[in-house]
Short mmCIF file of C-alpha atoms in Angstrom, two decimals:
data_model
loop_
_atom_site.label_atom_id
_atom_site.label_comp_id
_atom_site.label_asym_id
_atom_site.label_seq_id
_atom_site.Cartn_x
_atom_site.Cartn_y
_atom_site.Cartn_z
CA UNK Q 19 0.00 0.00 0.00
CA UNK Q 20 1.45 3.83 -0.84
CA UNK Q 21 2.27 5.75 2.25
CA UNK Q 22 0.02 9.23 2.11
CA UNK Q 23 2.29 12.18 2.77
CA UNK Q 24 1.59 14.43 5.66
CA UNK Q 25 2.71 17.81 3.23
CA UNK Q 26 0.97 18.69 0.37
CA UNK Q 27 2.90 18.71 -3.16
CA UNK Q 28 3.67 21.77 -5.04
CA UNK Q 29 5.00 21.74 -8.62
CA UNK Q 30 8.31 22.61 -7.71
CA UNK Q 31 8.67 20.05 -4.53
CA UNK Q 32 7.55 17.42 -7.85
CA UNK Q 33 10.48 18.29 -9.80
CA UNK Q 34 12.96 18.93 -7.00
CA UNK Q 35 11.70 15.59 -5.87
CA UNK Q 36 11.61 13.53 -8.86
CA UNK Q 37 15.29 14.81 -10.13
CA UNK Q 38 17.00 13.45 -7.11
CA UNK Q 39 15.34 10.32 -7.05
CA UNK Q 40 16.54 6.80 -7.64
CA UNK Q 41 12.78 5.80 -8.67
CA UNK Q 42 13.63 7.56 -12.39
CA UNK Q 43 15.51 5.71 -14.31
CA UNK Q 44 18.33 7.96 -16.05
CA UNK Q 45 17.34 9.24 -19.17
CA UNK Q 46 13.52 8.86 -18.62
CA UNK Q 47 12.07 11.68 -18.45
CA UNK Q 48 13.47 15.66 -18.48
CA UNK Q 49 11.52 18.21 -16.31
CA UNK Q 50 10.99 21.95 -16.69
CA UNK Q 51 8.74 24.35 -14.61
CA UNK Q 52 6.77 26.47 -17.73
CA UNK Q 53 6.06 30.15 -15.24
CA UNK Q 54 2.78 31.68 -15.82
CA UNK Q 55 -0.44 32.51 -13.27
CA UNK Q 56 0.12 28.93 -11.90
CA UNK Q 57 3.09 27.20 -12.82
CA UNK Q 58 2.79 23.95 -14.81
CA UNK Q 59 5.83 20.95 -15.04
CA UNK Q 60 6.63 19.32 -18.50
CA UNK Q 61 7.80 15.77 -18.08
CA UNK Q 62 9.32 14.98 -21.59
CA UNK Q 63 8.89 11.16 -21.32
CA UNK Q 64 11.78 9.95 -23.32
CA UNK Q 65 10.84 6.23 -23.17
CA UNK Q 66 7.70 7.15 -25.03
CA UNK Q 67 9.03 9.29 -28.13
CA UNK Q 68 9.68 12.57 -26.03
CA UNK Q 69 5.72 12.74 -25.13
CA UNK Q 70 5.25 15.85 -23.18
CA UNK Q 71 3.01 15.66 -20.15
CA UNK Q 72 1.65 18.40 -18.24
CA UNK Q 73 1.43 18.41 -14.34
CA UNK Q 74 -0.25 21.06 -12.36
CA UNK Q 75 -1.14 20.83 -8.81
CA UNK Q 76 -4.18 22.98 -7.49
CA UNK Q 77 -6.36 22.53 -4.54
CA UNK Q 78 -6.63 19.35 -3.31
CA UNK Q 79 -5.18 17.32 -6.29
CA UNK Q 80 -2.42 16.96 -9.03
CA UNK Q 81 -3.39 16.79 -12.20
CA UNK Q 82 -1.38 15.39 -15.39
CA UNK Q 83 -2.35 15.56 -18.76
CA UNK Q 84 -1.52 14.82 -22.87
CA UNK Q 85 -2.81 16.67 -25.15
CA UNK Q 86 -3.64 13.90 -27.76
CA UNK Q 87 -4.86 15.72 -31.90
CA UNK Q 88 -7.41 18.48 -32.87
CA UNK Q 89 -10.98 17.89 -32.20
CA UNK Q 90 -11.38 18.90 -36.06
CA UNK Q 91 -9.00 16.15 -37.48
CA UNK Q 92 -11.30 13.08 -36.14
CA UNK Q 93 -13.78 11.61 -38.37
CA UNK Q 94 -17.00 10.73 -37.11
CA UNK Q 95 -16.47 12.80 -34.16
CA UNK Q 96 -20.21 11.83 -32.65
CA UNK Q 97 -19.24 8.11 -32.63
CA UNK Q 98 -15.69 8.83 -31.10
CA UNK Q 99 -16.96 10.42 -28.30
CA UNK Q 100 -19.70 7.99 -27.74
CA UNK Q 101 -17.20 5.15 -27.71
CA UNK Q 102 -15.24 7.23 -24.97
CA UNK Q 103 -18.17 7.96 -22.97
CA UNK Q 104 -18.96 4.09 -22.88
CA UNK Q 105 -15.12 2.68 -22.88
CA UNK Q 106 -13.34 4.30 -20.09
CA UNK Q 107 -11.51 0.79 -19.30
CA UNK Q 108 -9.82 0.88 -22.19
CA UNK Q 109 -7.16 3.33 -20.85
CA UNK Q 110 -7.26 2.55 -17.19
CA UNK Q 111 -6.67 5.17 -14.45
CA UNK Q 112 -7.40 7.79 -17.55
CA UNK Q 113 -9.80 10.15 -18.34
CA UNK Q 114 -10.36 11.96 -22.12
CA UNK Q 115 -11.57 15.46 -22.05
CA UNK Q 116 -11.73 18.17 -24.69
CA UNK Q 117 -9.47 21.43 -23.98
CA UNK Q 118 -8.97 24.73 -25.86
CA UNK Q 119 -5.61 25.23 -27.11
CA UNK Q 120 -5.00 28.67 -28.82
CA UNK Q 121 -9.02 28.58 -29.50
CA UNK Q 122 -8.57 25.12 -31.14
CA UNK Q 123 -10.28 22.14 -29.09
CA UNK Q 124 -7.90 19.06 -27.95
CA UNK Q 125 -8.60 15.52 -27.08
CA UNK Q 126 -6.91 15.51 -23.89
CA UNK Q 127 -5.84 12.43 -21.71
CA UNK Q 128 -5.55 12.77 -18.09
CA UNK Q 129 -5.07 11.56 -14.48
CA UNK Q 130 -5.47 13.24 -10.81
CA UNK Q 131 -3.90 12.41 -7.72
CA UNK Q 132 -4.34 13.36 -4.36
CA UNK Q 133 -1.84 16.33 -3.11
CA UNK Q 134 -1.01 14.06 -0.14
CA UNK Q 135 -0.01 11.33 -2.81
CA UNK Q 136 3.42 9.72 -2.30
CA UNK Q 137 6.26 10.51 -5.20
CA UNK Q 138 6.19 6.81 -6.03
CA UNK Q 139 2.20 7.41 -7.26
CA UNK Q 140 3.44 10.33 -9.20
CA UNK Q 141 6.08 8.98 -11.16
CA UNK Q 142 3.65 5.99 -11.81
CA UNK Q 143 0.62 8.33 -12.75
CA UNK Q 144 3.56 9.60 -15.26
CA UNK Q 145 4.46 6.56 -16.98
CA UNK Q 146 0.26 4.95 -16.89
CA UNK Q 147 -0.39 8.26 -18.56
CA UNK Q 148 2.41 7.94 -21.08
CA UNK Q 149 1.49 4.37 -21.70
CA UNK Q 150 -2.22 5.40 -22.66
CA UNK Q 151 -1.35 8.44 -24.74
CA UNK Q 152 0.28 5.97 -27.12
CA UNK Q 153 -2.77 3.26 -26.49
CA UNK Q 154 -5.06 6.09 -27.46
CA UNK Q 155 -3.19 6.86 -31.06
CA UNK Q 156 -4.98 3.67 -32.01
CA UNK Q 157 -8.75 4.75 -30.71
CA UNK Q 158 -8.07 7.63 -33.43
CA UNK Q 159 -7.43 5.16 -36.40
CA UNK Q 160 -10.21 2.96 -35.45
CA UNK Q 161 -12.94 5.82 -35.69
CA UNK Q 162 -10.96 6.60 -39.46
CA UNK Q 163 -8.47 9.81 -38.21
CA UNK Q 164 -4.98 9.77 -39.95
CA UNK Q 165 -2.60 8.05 -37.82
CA UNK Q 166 0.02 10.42 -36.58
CA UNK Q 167 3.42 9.76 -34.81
CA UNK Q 168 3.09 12.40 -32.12
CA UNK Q 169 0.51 14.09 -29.68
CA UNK Q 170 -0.36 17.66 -30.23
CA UNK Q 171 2.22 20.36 -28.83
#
């Protein structure tokens, strides 16, 4: 069972944590704090093609997300996001949402944690996530999107 932490994670305890921990293995992942009204971490995940995830922490949880392809580049977009709605255990401990990005929606792919989580759970939210980003590249060519080799910067 994961230990719960008595101290609430911020994004910079994360990467101050995670960089001086033997749980990474080297090369795995690079971290940088992106500054703006809250500050956000990129985890490039190396072992998965150098997919970027996104890790906020706000309130009571910590949130990590991929942003996955356009909204506008999936076919049949009513039966894609019926099959979603209905097939969450096809990427466990995952959720798909739809995000703005630079007024163009997203699929999105994400995970919360508690802030009292231990950094074990974190890294392990990291790699799950990473792991279904690249699961979910082949829910796009199954509902007849192009196939693409990366996520959406």
């Amino acid at each position: 069972m994961d230990a719960v932490i008595e101290t609430a994670w911020t994004v910079s305890a994360i990467r101050t944590a995670l960089e001086a921990s033997a749980l990474v293995r080297e090369g795995e992942l690079t971290l940088r704090i992106i500054e703006g009204a809250e500050p956000v971490l990129l985890a490039t995940m190396h072992d998965y093609g150098d997919l970027p995830i996104y890790l906020s922490v706000g309130g009571a949880q910590i949130v990590c997300s991929v942003l996955l392809w356009p909204v506008a580049e999936q076919d049949d977009r009513p039966a894609f996001n019926e099959f979603l709605l209905k097939a969450q255990r096809v990427v466990p401990l995952s959720n798909f949402a739809i995000t703005s990005v630079n007024g163009e929606d997203v699929y999105e792919l994400m995970g919360e944690l508690s802030c009292n989580t231990s950094l074990q759970t974190i890294l392990i939210e990291l790699r799950t996530l990473a792991e279904n980003a690249i699961d979910a590249t082949g829910l796009r060519e199954t509902f007849g999107a192009p196939a693409s080799d990366t996520a959406a910067a």
